[in-house]
Structure formats: C-alpha cells, structure tokens
mmCIF file of C-alpha atoms and ligand atoms in Angstrom:
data_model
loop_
_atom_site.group_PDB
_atom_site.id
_atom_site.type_symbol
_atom_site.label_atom_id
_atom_site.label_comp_id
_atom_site.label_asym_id
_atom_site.label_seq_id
_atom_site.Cartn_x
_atom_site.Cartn_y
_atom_site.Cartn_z
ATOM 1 C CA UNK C 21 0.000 0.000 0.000
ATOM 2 C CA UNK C 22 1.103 3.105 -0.569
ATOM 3 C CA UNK C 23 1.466 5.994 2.188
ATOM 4 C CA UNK C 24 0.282 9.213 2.158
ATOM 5 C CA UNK C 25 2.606 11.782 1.120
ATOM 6 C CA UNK C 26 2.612 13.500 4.837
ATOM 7 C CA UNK C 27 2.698 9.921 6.654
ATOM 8 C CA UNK C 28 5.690 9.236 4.597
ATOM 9 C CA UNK C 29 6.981 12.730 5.559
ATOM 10 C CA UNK C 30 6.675 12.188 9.376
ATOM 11 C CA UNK C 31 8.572 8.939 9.348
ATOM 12 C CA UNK C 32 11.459 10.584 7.273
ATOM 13 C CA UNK C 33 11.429 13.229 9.819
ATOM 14 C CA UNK C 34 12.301 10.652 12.562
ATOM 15 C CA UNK C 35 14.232 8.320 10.191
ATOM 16 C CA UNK C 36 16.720 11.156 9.323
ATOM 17 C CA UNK C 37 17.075 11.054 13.233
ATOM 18 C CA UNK C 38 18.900 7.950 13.379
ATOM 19 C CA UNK C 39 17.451 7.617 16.782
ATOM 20 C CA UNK C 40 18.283 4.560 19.265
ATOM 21 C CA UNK C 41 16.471 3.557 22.029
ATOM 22 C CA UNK C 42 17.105 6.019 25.044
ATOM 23 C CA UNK C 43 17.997 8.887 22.913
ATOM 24 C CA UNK C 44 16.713 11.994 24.872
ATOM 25 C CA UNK C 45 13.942 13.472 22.150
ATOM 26 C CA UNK C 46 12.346 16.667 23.208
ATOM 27 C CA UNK C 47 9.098 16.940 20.735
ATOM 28 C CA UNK C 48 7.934 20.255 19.545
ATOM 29 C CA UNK C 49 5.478 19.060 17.452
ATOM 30 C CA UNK C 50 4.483 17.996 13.736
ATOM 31 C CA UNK C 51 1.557 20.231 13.320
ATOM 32 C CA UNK C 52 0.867 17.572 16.286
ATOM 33 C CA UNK C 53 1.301 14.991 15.565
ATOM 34 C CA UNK C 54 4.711 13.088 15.089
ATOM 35 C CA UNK C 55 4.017 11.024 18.003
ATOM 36 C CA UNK C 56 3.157 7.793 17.154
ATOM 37 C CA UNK C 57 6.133 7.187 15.089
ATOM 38 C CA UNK C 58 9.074 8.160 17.647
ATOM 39 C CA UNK C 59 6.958 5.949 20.088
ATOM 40 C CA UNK C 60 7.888 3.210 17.524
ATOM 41 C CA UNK C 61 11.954 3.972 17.803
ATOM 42 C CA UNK C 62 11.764 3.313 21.560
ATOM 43 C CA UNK C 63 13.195 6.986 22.097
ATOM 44 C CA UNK C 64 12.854 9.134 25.613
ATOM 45 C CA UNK C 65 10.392 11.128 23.902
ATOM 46 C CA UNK C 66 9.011 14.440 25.893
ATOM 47 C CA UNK C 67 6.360 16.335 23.945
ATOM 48 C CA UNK C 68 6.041 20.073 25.108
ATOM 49 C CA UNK C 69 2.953 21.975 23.863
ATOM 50 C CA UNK C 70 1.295 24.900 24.228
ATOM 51 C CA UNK C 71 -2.379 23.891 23.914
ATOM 52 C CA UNK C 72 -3.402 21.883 26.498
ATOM 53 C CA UNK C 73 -5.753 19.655 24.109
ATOM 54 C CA UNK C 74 -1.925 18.215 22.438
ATOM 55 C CA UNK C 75 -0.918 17.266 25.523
ATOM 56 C CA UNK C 76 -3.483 15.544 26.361
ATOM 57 C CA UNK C 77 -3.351 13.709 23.282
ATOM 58 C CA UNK C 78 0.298 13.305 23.549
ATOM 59 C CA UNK C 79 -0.153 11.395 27.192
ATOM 60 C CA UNK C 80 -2.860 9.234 25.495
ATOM 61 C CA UNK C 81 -0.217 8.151 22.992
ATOM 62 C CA UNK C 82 1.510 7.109 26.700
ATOM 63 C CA UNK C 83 4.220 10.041 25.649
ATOM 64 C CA UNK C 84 5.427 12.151 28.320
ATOM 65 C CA UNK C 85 3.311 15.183 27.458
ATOM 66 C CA UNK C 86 4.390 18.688 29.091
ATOM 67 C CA UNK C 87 2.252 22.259 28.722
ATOM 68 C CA UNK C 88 4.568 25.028 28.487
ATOM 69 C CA UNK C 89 5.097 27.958 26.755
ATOM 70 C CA UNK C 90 9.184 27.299 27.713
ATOM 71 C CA UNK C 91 10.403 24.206 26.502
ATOM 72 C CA UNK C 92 13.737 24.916 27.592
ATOM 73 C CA UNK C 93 12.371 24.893 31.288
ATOM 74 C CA UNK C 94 11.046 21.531 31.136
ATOM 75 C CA UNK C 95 13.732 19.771 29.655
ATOM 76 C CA UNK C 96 17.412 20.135 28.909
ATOM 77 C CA UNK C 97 20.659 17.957 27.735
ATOM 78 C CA UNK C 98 18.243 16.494 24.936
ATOM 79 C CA UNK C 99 20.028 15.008 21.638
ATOM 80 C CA UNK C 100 17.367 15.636 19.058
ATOM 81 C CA UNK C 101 14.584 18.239 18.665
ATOM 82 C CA UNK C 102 11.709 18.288 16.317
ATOM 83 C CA UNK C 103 9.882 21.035 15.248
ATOM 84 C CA UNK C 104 7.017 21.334 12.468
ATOM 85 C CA UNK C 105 5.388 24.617 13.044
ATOM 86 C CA UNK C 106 1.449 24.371 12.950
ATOM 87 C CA UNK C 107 -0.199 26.031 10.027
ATOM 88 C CA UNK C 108 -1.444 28.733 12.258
ATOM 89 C CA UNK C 109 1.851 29.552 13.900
ATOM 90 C CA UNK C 110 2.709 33.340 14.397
ATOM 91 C CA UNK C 111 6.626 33.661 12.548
ATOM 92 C CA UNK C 112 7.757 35.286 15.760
ATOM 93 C CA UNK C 113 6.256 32.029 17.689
ATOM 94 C CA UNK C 114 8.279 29.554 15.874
ATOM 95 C CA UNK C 115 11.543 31.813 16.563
ATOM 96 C CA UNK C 116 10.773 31.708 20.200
ATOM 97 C CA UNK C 117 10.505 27.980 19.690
ATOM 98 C CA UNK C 118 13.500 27.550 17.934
ATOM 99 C CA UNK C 119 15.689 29.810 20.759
ATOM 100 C CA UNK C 120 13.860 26.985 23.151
ATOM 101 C CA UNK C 121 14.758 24.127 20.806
ATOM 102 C CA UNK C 122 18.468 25.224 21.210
ATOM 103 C CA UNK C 123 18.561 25.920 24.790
ATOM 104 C CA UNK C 124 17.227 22.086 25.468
ATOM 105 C CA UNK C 125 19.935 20.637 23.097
ATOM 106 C CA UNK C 126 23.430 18.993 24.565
ATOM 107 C CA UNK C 127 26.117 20.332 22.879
ATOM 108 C CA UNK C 128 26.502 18.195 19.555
ATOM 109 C CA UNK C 129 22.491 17.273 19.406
ATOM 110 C CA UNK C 130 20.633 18.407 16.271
ATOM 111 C CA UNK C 131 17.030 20.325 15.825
ATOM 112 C CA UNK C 132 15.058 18.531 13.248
ATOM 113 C CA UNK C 133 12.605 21.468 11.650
ATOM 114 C CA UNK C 134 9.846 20.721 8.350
ATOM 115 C CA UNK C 135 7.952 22.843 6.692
ATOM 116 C CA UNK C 136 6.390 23.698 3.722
ATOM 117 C CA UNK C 137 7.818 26.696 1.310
ATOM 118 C CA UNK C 138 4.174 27.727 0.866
ATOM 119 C CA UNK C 139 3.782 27.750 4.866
ATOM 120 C CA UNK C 140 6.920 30.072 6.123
ATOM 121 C CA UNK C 141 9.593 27.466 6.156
ATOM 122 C CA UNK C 142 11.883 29.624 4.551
ATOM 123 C CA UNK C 143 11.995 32.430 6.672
ATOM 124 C CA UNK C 144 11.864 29.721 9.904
ATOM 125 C CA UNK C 145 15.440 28.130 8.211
ATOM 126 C CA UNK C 146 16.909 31.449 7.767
ATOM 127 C CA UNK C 147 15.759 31.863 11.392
ATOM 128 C CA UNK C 148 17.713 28.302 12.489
ATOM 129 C CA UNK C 149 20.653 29.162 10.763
ATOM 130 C CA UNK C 150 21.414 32.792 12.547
ATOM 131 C CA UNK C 151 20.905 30.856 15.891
ATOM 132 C CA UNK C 152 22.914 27.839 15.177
ATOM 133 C CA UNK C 153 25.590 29.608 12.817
ATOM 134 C CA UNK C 154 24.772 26.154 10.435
ATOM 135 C CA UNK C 155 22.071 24.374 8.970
ATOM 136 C CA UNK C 156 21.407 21.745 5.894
ATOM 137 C CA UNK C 157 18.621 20.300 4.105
ATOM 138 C CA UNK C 158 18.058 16.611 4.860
ATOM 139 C CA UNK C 159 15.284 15.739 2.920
ATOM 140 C CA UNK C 160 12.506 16.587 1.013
ATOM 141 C CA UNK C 161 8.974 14.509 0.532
ATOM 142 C CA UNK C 162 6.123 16.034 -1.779
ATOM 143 C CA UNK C 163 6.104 19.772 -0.365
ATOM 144 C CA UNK C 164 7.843 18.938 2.973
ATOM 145 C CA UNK C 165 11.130 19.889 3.510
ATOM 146 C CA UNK C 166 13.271 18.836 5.863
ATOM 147 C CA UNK C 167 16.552 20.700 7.597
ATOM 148 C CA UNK C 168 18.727 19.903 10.502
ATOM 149 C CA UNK C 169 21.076 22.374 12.487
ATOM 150 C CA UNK C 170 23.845 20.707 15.246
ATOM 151 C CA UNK C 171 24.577 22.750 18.478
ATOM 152 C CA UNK C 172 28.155 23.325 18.252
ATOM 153 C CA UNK C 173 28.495 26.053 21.034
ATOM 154 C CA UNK C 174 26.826 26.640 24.095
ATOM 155 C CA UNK C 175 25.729 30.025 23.645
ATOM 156 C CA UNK C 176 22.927 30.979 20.060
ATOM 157 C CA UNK C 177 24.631 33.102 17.986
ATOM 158 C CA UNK C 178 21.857 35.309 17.954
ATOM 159 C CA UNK C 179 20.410 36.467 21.237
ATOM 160 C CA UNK C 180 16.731 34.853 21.994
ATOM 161 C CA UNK C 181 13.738 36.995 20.196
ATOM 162 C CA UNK C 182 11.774 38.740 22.765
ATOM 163 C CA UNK C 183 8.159 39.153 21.161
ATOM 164 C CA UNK C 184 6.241 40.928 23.904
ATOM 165 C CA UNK C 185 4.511 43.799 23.010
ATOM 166 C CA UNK C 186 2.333 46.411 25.133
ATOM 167 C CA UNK C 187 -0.357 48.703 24.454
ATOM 168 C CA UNK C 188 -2.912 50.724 26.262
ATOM 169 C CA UNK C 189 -7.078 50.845 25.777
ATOM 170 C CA UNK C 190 -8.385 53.938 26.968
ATOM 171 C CA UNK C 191 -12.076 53.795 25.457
ATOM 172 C CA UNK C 192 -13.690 50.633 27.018
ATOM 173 C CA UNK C 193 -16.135 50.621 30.067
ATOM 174 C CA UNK C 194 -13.965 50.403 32.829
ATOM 175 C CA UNK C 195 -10.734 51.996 31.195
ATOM 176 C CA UNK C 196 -7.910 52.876 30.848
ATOM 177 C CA UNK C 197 -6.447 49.061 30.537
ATOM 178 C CA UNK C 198 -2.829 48.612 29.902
ATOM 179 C CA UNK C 199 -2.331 45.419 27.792
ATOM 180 C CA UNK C 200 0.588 43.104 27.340
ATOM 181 C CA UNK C 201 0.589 40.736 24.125
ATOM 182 C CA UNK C 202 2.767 37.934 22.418
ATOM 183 C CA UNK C 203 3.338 36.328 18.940
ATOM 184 C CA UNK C 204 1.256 33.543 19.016
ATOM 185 C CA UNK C 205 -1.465 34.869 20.675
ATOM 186 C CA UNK C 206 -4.712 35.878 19.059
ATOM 187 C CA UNK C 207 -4.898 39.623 18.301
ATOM 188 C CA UNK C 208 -1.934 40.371 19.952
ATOM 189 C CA UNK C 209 -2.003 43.899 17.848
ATOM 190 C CA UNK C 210 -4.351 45.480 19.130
ATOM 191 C CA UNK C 211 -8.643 44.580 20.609
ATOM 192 C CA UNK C 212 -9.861 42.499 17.872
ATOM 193 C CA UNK C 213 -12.896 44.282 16.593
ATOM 194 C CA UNK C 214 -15.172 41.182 17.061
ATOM 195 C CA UNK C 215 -14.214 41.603 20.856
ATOM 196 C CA UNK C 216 -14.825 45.224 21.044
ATOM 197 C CA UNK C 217 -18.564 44.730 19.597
ATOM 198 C CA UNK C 218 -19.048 42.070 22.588
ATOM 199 C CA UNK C 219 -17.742 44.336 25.018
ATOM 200 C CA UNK C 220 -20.048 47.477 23.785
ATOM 201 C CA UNK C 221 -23.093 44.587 24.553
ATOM 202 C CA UNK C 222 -21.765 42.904 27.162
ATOM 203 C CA UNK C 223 -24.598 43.105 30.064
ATOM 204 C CA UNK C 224 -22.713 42.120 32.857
ATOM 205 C CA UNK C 225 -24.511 43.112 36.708
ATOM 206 C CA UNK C 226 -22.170 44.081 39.401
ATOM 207 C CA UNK C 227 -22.510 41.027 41.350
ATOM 208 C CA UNK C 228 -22.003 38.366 38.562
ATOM 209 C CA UNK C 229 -19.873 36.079 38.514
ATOM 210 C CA UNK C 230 -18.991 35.650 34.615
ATOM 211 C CA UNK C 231 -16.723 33.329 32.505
ATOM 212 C CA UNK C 232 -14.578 34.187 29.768
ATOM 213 C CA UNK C 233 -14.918 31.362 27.716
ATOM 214 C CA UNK C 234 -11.105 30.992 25.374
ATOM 215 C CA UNK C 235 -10.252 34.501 26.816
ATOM 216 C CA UNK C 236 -6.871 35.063 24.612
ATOM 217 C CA UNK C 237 -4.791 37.689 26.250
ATOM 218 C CA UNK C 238 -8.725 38.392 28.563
ATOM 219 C CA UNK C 239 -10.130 41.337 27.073
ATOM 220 C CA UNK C 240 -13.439 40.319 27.863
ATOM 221 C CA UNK C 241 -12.633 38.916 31.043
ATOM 222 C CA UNK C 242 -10.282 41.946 32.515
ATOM 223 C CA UNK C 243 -14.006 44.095 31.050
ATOM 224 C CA UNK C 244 -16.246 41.479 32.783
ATOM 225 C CA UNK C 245 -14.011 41.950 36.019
ATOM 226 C CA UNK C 246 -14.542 45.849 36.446
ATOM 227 C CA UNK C 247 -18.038 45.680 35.156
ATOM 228 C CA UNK C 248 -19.080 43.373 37.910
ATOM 229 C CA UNK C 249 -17.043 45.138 40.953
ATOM 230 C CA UNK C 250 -18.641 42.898 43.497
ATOM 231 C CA UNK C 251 -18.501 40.004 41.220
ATOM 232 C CA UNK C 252 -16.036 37.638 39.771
ATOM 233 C CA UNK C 253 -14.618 36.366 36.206
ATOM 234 C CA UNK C 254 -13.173 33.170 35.425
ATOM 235 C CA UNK C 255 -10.590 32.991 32.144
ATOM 236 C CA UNK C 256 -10.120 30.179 30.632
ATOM 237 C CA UNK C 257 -8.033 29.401 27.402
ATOM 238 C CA UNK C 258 -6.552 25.924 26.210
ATOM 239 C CA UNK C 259 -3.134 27.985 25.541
ATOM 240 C CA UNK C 260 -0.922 28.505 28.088
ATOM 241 C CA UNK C 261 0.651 31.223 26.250
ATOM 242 C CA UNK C 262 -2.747 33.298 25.905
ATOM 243 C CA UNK C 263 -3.019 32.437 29.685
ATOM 244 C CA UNK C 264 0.454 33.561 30.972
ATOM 245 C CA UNK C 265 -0.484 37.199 28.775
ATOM 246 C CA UNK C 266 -4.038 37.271 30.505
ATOM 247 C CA UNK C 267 -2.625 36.774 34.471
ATOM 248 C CA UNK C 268 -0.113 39.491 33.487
ATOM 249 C CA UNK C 269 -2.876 41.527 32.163
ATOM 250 C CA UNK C 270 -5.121 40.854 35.256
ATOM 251 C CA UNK C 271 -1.753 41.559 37.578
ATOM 252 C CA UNK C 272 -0.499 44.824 35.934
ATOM 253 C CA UNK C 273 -4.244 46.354 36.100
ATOM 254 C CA UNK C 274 -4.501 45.056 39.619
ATOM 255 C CA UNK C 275 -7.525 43.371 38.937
ATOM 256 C CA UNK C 276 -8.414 40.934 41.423
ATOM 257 C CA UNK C 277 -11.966 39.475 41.532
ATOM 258 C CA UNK C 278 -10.925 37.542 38.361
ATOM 259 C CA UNK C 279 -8.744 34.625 37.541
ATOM 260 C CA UNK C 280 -6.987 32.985 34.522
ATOM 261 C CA UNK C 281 -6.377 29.231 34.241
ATOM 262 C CA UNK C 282 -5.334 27.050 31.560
ATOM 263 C CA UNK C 283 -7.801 24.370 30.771
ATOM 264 C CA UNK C 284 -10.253 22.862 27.891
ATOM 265 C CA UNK C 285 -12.959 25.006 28.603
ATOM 266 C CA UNK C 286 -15.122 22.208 26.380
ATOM 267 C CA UNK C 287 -15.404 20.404 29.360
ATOM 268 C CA UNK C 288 -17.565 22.743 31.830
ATOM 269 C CA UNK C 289 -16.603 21.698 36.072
ATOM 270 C CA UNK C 290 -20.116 20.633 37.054
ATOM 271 C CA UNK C 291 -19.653 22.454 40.166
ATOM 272 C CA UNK C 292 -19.087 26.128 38.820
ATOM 273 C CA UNK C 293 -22.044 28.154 37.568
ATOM 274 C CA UNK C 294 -22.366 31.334 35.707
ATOM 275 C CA UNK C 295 -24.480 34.575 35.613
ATOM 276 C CA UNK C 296 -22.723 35.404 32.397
ATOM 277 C CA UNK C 297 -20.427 34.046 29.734
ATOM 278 C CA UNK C 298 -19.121 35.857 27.157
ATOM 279 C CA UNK C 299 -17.098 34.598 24.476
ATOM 280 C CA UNK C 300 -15.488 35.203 20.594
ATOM 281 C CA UNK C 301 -15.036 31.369 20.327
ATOM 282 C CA UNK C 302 -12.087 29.754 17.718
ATOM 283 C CA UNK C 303 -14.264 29.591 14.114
ATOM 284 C CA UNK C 304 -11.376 27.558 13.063
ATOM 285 C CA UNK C 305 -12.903 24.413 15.476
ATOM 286 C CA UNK C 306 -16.378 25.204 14.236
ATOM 287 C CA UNK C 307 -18.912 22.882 16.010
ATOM 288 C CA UNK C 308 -16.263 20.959 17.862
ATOM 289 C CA UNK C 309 -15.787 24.098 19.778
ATOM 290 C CA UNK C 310 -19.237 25.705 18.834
ATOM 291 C CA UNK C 311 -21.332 22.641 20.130
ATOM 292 C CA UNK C 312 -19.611 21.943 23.611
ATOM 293 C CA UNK C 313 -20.094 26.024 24.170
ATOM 294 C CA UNK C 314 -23.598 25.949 23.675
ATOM 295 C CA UNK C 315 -24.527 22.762 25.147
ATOM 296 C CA UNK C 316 -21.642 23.539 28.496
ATOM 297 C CA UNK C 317 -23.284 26.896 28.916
ATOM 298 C CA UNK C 318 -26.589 25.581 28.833
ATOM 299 C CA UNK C 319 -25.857 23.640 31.746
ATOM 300 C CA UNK C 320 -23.416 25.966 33.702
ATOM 301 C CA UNK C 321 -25.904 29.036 33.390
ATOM 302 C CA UNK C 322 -27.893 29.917 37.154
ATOM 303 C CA UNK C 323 -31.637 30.856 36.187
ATOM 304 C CA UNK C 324 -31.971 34.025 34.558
ATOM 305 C CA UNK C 325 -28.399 33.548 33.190
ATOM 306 C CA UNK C 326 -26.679 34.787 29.641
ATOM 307 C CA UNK C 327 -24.867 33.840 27.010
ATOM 308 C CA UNK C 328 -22.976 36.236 24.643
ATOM 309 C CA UNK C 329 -20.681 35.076 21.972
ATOM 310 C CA UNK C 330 -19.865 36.878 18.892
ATOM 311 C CA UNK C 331 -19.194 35.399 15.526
ATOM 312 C CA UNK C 332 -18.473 36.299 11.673
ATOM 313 C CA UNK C 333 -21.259 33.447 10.618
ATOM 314 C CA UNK C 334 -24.316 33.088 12.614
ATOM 315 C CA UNK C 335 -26.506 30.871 11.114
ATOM 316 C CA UNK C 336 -25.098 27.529 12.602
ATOM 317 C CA UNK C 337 -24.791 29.131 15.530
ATOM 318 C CA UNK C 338 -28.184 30.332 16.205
ATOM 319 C CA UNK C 339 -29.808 26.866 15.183
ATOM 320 C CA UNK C 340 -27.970 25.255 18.029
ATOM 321 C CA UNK C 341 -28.443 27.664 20.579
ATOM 322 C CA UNK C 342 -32.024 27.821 19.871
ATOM 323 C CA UNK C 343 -32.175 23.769 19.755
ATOM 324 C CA UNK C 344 -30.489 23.625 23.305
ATOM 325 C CA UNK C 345 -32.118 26.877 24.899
ATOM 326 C CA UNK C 346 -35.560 26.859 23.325
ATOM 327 C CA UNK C 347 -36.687 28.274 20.435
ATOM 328 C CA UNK C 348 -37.613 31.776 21.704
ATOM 329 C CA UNK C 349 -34.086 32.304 23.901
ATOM 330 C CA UNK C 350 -31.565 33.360 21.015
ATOM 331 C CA UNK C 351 -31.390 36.103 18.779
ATOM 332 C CA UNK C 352 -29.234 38.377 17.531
ATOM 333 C CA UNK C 353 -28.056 41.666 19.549
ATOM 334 C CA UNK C 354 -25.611 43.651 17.484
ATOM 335 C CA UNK C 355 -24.375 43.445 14.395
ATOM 336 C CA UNK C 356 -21.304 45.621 12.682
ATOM 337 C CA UNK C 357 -18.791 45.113 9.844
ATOM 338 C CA UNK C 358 -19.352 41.717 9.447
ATOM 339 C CA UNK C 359 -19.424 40.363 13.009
ATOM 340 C CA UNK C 360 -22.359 39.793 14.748
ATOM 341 C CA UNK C 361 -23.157 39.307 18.682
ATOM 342 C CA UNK C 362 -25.784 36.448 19.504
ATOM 343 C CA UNK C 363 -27.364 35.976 23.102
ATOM 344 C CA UNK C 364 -28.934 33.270 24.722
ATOM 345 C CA UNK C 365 -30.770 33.562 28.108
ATOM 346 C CA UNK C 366 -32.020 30.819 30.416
ATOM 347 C CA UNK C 367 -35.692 31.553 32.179
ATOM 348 C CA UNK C 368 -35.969 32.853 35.682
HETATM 349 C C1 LIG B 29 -10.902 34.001 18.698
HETATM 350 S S1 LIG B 29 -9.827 33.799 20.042
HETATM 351 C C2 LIG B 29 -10.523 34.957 21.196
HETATM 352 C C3 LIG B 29 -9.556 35.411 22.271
HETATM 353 C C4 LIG B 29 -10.094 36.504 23.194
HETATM 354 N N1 LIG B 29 -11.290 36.089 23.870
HETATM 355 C C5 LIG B 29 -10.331 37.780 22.450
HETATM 356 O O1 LIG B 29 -11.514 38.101 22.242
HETATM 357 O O2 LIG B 29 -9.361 38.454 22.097
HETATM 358 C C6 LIG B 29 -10.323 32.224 20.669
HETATM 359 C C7 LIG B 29 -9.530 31.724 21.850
HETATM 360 O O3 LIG B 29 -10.086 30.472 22.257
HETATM 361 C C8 LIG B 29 -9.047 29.638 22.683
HETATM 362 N N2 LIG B 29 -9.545 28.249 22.617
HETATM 363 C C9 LIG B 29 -9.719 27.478 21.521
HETATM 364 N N3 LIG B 29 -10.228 26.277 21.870
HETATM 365 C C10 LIG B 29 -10.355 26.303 23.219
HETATM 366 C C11 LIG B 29 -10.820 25.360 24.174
HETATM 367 N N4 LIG B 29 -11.249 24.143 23.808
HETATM 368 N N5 LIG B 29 -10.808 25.704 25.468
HETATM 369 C C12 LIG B 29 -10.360 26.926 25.859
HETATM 370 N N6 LIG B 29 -9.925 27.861 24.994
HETATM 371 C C13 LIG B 29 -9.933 27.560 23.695
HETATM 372 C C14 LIG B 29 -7.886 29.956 21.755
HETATM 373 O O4 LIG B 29 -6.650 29.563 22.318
HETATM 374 C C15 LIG B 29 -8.045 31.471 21.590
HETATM 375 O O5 LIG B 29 -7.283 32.164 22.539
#
C-alpha cells in the first residue's frame, strides 16, 4: 500500500534522526502529531505543547506530554529536537521555539525542523541558521522539507527573540487598561474588533460572577471583572501562552476578583455556575468548539443567566443555541462590519 505523502513525511522526519532507544527526544510538534512514530523507535520522547488539548493527546499516545510555553524549562541535555510549526503559527512564535529548541539541546544534538515553502519554512530556516551559525537540508517529501542544524556552542549566535509587546485601551467601560501581548497569541495587535462589539453589549450586573470562555490575552474577562465590581470572572483558554499574557494583564491592572487558568474550557466543572459568559469562540474548530459552548453553557448558566458570543457566521450558531435553549431564547443583539453578537438567556 502506498502511504500518504505527509505519513511518509513524518517517518522521514524521525528516520533522518537515526534515533536509538534512550535517545533523549524533546518533541515540539508535527503540526501535532509526530508522536506515534518516535513511540515506535523506543526513544525518551518528551512532547512540550502549548495547547493543552496536544498534551493531552500526547499522554494518550503514553508520551510524556508537558504544557509550556518554555520548553527549555522543562527539559534540557536532549540530543534531538523536532519542530514542524502548525499552520497557524505566528513567525515570531516559531523563533521563540527555535531559541527553546536550542537551549534544550546537549552540545553536539541536532534540531530537526519541516515545513512547507508555501507555509513560512523559509523564513523559519533562515531563522535556524542565525541561531545555530549552520544548517542543511536533509530531505525533502512532496512539499515537505526537511533541515537539521547541530549545536556546536553553548551560547545561540543570535540572542533569543523577545516578542512581547504592550499597548494601552483607553475607550472601554472600565478603562484605561494597559495590555501586554505575544506572537502567538490571538490579536496580539491590538482589541480584535469582534471583541470590542461584545464588550459594547456585554450586560454584565455588578454582582455576577462571569466566565470568559477561550479569553486570549482576557479582554473580555479583565471588562467582565470591572463591570461586575462585586462580582467575579473566570478565564479560561486551552493555551498557556494566551493564559500567561491574561494573568499578566489581570496583575499589571490590579484586577483581582478575576482569575486565569489554563484548561479545555469544552469540558464545563459541574460544580461552577455562571451569571454570564461571554465569548469570541475559535471559528477555526467550528462545532467541535461551537457545540460543547452551547450545550456547556446551557448547563453551567444559574436561572436568569446569559450567554454572549460573537461570531463572523451566525446561522449555525443560532440553530444550536435555539435547539439547546428553546426556540424563543436566542437572537441576535448587534451586528457591525461583518461580526455579529448572539445571546442566549435561560428563564428565571
Ligand atoms: C478568537 S480567540 C478569542 C480570544 C479573546 N477572547 C479575544 O476576544 O481576544 C479564541 C480563543 O479560544 C481559545 N480556545 C480554543 N479552543 C479552546 C478550548 N477548547 N478551550 C479553551 N480555549 C480555547 C484559543 O486559544 C483562543 O485564545
């Protein structure tokens, strides 16, 4: 039979390796999912990911599965790295990752990076070679490319990329709000405009408590926070990189009735309830993040409680709100250049 083009890809990834049992592997990732096929080579493999929903499929692989937004922190003295930056990846990301990758290398061990030419992975080689002072192509398989770089002194030849940026928002209830961002994290710019029409609806009483369902750097949260003074906001993102922006964000504007955790917020703690959540979910994930929202806050709302989410196609949407809230609890609340807030309320 033959393989698919990217299944042969990932095995010449690890086969250009060479790796023996016990070699120390420290796993950044193809796209996700290179697992299964280092498991194979009997390899110390350690994956470290940013999105908690990786690692958890990296542990059900039975692979030592790490969340951290600093590789380099978890593991160290490792012989081989690989690295296949996700589609999605922010450039600036993958050069933090790379500064990581070398960091958690012995001296003489190798980073393994792929990518597609159409997808970055020039600029991301270019990147390599400044911080190792070599690279080489090892291989190539349909579009996939293949390079290698060998640590051959203890310090990068470049000093690490530091991609924090910081802004202030003067104009939102609650203001002024001084913001700190990072590549990789959604709309680290600037307040996405989606976000901003959510916030110019969001109905939040002082006393709620509210959740910020995927809460990126926690606009809406850090809003939800001072809008309900005597209340409380819970952020939640999958990404412990958004999260580690959104605590900052919740320390440096000494907010304190709120708190930012890392977790799936798919899966809703049966214990917590909600006055309010607010949300500008991932449309990448469409119902697989969609349907658990609606269905999650369903359950997690107290009586006379709200949803709020804002999105660029409602249609789907509103159909499932309306089949798990009843037909006459969802409509649509605001609508401007192309994004539109729904709500959903449950009955007193
Ligand atoms: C469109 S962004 C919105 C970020 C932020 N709320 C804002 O408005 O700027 C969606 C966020 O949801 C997060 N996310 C995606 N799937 C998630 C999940 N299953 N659980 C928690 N967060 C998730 C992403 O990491 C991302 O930060």
């Amino acid at each position: 039979m033959i393989k698919p083009k990217d299944t042969q890809a990932r095995e010449a990834f690890v086969a250009a390796a060479d790796l023996q049992a016990g070699t120390q592997v420290l796993d950044l990732g193809w796209e996700g999912e290179c697992l299964e096929y280092l498991r194979e080579t009997g390899a110390l493999a350690t994956f470290v990911g940013e999105d908690i929903r990786a690692v958890q499929k990296a542990e059900a692989l039975r692979i030592n599965g790490v969340l951290s937004e600093m590789p380099a922190e978890v593991i160290s003295g490792v012989r081989v790295v690989f690295y296949k930056p996700a589609q999605r990846s922010a450039k600036g990301q993958v050069f933090e990752w790379i500064d990581q990758g070398f960091r958690a290398l012995e001296m003489g061990g190798v980073l393994y990076l792929a990518g597609q030419r159409n997808r970055g992975i020039k600029s991301y080689v270019a990147y390599l070679h400044v911080v190792f002072g070599n690279s080489k192509r090892v291989g190539r398989i349909g579009r996939v490319e293949i390079y290698s770089a060998k640590k051959e002194q203890t310090d990068p030849c470049q000093a690490p990329v530091d991609n924090r940026m910081t802004f202030e928002l003067r104009d939102l209830p609650g203001s002024p709000y001084s913001v700190e961002t990072r590549a990789g994290v959604f709309s680290r710019d600037g307040l996405d405009n989606g976000t901003r029409l959510l916030i110019d609806c969001m109905e939040a009483q002082p006393i709620d408590h509210i959740l910020d369902w995927g809460c990126g750097w926690g606009a809406l949260g850090m809003v939800a926070a001072r809008l309900s003074a005597r209340g409380y906001a819970t952020l939640i993102d999958s990404n412990i990189r958004a999260i580690s922006c959104a605590k900052e964000n919740l320390r440096r504007n000494r907010i304190c009735n709120a708190v930012a955790r890392v977790g799936d917020a798919r899966v809703f703690d049966p214990r917590e309830k909600f006055d309010l959540i607010v949300s500008n979910p991932p449309f990448h994930d469409g119902n697989s993040a969609a349907h658990p929202l609606i269905e999650g806050a369903f359950r997690a709302l107290r009586p006379g409680g709200r949803l709020m989410l804002v999105v660029m196609r409602p249609e789907a949407y509103l159909k499932h709100i309306r089949r798990v809230f009843g037909k006459g609890k969802g409509n649509i609340m605001a609508q401007k250049d192309g994004y539109v807030v729904l709500r959903a309320h449950i009955g007193n």
